[in-house]
Amino acid sequence: MKPIINKNDAETTRVADGEHFEASMSHLATAVGAKQIGANVTTVPPGKAAFPLHHHYANEEHFYVLSGVGKVRIGAQVHAIKPGDYIYSAPGGPEHAHQMINTGHEDLVYLAISTKQLPEVVGYPDSGKTGVRITPELDGRFLIEDANRNTVTYWDGEDGARVADIAG
């Protein structure tokens, strides 16, 4: 595997949902064999965000704005961003939630770099849900509404019958 790739030769995927979310991502790190660090160039059209406001409990993310302008939400704060800005998002709770929004008239383009710790737990404060990813593939993830958290206990459904059978 060649340890170098040009962005123009990278596999690019598009994400979109409704009127607020849209982006394309050119995948760089996986194309050169990286295992522990992910990197892509994300392009967000005017008036859109690539992803909902979210925070990672295991992974940190770094962003470097290449072109365009926008705003980044970090926790309860909103900051203007422009080319040359570097943004760090630490792992942790809702105070580390982040989202980049293109507020300009041209594409917002940024380099996104992150660790790739699994399993990963991701919180979505705006929609009140939590996601858990156990494999790199999308089908290795599940989401739960935060309202359903703690609706069962550790011992629910564990009647001990199997233990009794074995103990005899």
Short mmCIF file of C-alpha atoms in Angstrom, two decimals:
data_model
loop_
_atom_site.label_atom_id
_atom_site.label_comp_id
_atom_site.label_asym_id
_atom_site.label_seq_id
_atom_site.Cartn_x
_atom_site.Cartn_y
_atom_site.Cartn_z
CA MET A 1 0.00 0.00 0.00
CA LYS A 2 1.31 3.40 -0.97
CA PRO A 3 1.75 5.73 2.08
CA ILE A 4 0.55 8.80 0.20
CA ILE A 5 -2.73 9.79 -1.43
CA ASN A 6 -3.92 12.91 -3.18
CA LYS A 7 -7.29 14.18 -1.97
CA ASN A 8 -8.54 14.09 -5.57
CA ASP A 9 -7.84 10.35 -5.70
CA ALA A 10 -9.45 9.51 -2.35
CA GLU A 11 -12.76 7.70 -2.01
CA THR A 12 -15.43 10.30 -1.31
CA THR A 13 -18.74 9.66 0.41
CA ARG A 14 -21.70 11.98 0.76
CA VAL A 15 -23.85 12.38 3.86
CA ALA A 16 -27.16 14.24 3.78
CA ASP A 17 -30.40 14.38 5.69
CA GLY A 18 -33.23 16.86 5.35
CA GLU A 19 -32.59 20.52 4.71
CA HIS A 20 -29.88 21.12 7.33
CA PHE A 21 -27.26 18.37 6.93
CA GLU A 22 -25.06 17.75 3.90
CA ALA A 23 -21.37 17.11 3.29
CA SER A 24 -18.90 15.11 1.28
CA MET A 25 -15.90 13.46 2.90
CA SER A 26 -12.72 12.45 1.09
CA HIS A 27 -11.24 9.61 3.15
CA LEU A 28 -7.48 9.94 3.50
CA ALA A 29 -6.20 7.90 6.45
CA THR A 30 -7.80 4.55 5.64
CA ALA A 31 -6.60 4.81 2.04
CA VAL A 32 -2.97 4.82 3.19
CA GLY A 33 -3.45 2.08 5.77
CA ALA A 34 -3.85 4.11 8.98
CA LYS A 35 -5.40 2.11 11.80
CA GLN A 36 -5.44 4.35 14.90
CA ILE A 37 -6.01 7.80 13.40
CA GLY A 38 -8.75 8.81 10.98
CA ALA A 39 -8.49 11.75 8.60
CA ASN A 40 -10.71 13.16 5.90
CA VAL A 41 -11.34 16.39 4.07
CA THR A 42 -14.93 17.42 4.69
CA THR A 43 -16.74 19.81 2.34
CA VAL A 44 -19.96 21.44 3.59
CA PRO A 45 -22.19 23.52 1.27
CA PRO A 46 -23.48 26.96 2.31
CA GLY A 47 -26.17 26.90 5.00
CA LYS A 48 -25.49 23.28 6.00
CA ALA A 49 -23.76 21.31 8.74
CA ALA A 50 -22.07 17.98 8.12
CA PHE A 51 -23.33 16.38 11.34
CA PRO A 52 -25.60 17.07 14.30
CA LEU A 53 -24.15 18.55 17.50
CA HIS A 54 -22.37 15.61 19.16
CA HIS A 55 -19.69 14.67 21.66
CA HIS A 56 -17.43 11.63 21.92
CA TYR A 57 -16.66 9.90 25.20
CA ALA A 58 -13.61 8.03 23.84
CA ASN A 59 -12.23 9.92 20.86
CA GLU A 60 -10.74 13.33 20.37
CA GLU A 61 -11.15 15.24 17.13
CA HIS A 62 -9.10 17.98 15.49
CA PHE A 63 -10.21 20.25 12.67
CA TYR A 64 -8.24 22.61 10.43
CA VAL A 65 -10.24 25.01 8.26
CA LEU A 66 -8.89 25.06 4.70
CA SER A 67 -11.42 27.38 3.02
CA GLY A 68 -14.76 29.02 3.57
CA VAL A 69 -16.24 30.48 6.73
CA GLY A 70 -18.68 29.30 9.32
CA LYS A 71 -19.38 28.84 12.98
CA VAL A 72 -18.43 26.09 15.37
CA ARG A 73 -20.61 25.20 18.33
CA ILE A 74 -18.63 23.88 21.27
CA GLY A 75 -20.78 23.14 24.28
CA ALA A 76 -22.93 26.24 24.85
CA GLN A 77 -20.55 28.56 22.97
CA VAL A 78 -20.52 29.58 19.30
CA HIS A 79 -17.34 30.81 17.58
CA ALA A 80 -16.75 32.18 14.07
CA ILE A 81 -14.26 30.14 12.02
CA LYS A 82 -12.21 30.96 8.92
CA PRO A 83 -9.30 29.53 6.92
CA GLY A 84 -6.29 28.79 9.10
CA ASP A 85 -8.34 28.13 12.26
CA TYR A 86 -7.53 24.98 14.22
CA ILE A 87 -10.22 23.49 16.45
CA TYR A 88 -9.72 20.81 19.10
CA SER A 89 -12.57 18.75 20.54
CA ALA A 90 -11.66 16.77 23.64
CA PRO A 91 -13.44 13.56 24.58
CA GLY A 92 -16.04 13.93 27.30
CA GLY A 93 -19.61 14.92 28.04
CA PRO A 94 -21.98 17.53 26.57
CA GLU A 95 -19.62 20.41 27.40
CA HIS A 96 -17.41 18.99 24.60
CA ALA A 97 -20.21 18.70 22.04
CA HIS A 98 -19.24 20.22 18.70
CA GLN A 99 -20.72 21.04 15.32
CA MET A 100 -19.42 23.06 12.38
CA ILE A 101 -21.93 25.04 10.31
CA ASN A 102 -21.24 26.78 7.01
CA THR A 103 -22.55 30.34 7.37
CA GLY A 104 -20.82 31.64 4.23
CA HIS A 105 -21.63 31.70 0.51
CA GLU A 106 -18.93 29.21 -0.55
CA ASP A 107 -18.16 25.67 0.55
CA LEU A 108 -16.66 25.27 4.02
CA VAL A 109 -13.75 22.84 3.68
CA TYR A 110 -11.83 21.41 6.62
CA LEU A 111 -9.40 18.65 7.45
CA ALA A 112 -10.86 16.41 10.18
CA ILE A 113 -8.54 14.16 12.19
CA SER A 114 -9.58 11.85 15.02
CA THR A 115 -8.52 8.94 17.12
CA LYS A 116 -10.39 5.70 16.39
CA GLN A 117 -11.03 4.17 19.82
CA LEU A 118 -13.65 1.43 19.95
CA PRO A 119 -16.06 0.98 21.53
CA GLU A 120 -17.16 4.57 21.26
CA VAL A 121 -20.12 6.29 22.90
CA VAL A 122 -21.46 9.45 21.26
CA GLY A 123 -24.02 11.83 22.75
CA TYR A 124 -26.36 14.02 20.69
CA PRO A 125 -27.59 16.86 22.98
CA ASP A 126 -29.96 18.51 20.48
CA SER A 127 -31.94 15.33 19.82
CA GLY A 128 -31.52 13.63 23.20
CA LYS A 129 -30.00 10.38 22.04
CA THR A 130 -26.85 8.35 22.58
CA GLY A 131 -25.04 6.15 20.08
CA VAL A 132 -22.69 3.27 20.73
CA ARG A 133 -20.28 2.01 18.07
CA ILE A 134 -18.54 -1.32 18.57
CA THR A 135 -17.10 -1.84 15.06
CA PRO A 136 -15.88 0.59 12.38
CA GLU A 137 -18.82 -0.29 10.10
CA LEU A 138 -22.09 1.66 10.34
CA ASP A 139 -24.01 -1.52 11.16
CA GLY A 140 -21.77 -1.85 14.22
CA ARG A 141 -23.63 1.05 15.84
CA PHE A 142 -26.87 1.41 17.75
CA LEU A 143 -28.75 4.47 19.00
CA ILE A 144 -31.04 4.89 21.99
CA GLU A 145 -33.23 7.81 23.00
CA ASP A 146 -31.91 9.23 26.25
CA ALA A 147 -35.46 8.99 27.67
CA ASN A 148 -35.05 5.18 27.51
CA ARG A 149 -31.83 5.14 29.52
CA ASN A 150 -32.02 3.25 32.80
CA THR A 151 -35.45 1.78 32.03
CA VAL A 152 -34.08 -1.63 33.06
CA THR A 153 -31.71 -2.54 35.85
CA TYR A 154 -28.59 -4.65 35.78
CA TRP A 155 -30.51 -7.59 37.30
CA ASP A 156 -33.71 -7.42 35.15
CA GLY A 157 -34.28 -10.76 33.42
CA GLU A 158 -31.55 -12.47 35.43
CA ASP A 159 -33.52 -14.90 37.58
CA GLY A 160 -30.54 -17.09 38.42
CA ALA A 161 -32.22 -20.30 37.23
CA ARG A 162 -29.22 -21.30 35.14
CA VAL A 163 -26.91 -20.70 38.12
CA ALA A 164 -29.15 -22.89 40.28
CA ASP A 165 -29.16 -25.65 37.62
CA ILE A 166 -25.37 -25.69 37.43
CA ALA A 167 -24.86 -25.43 41.20
CA GLY A 168 -27.21 -28.35 41.52
#
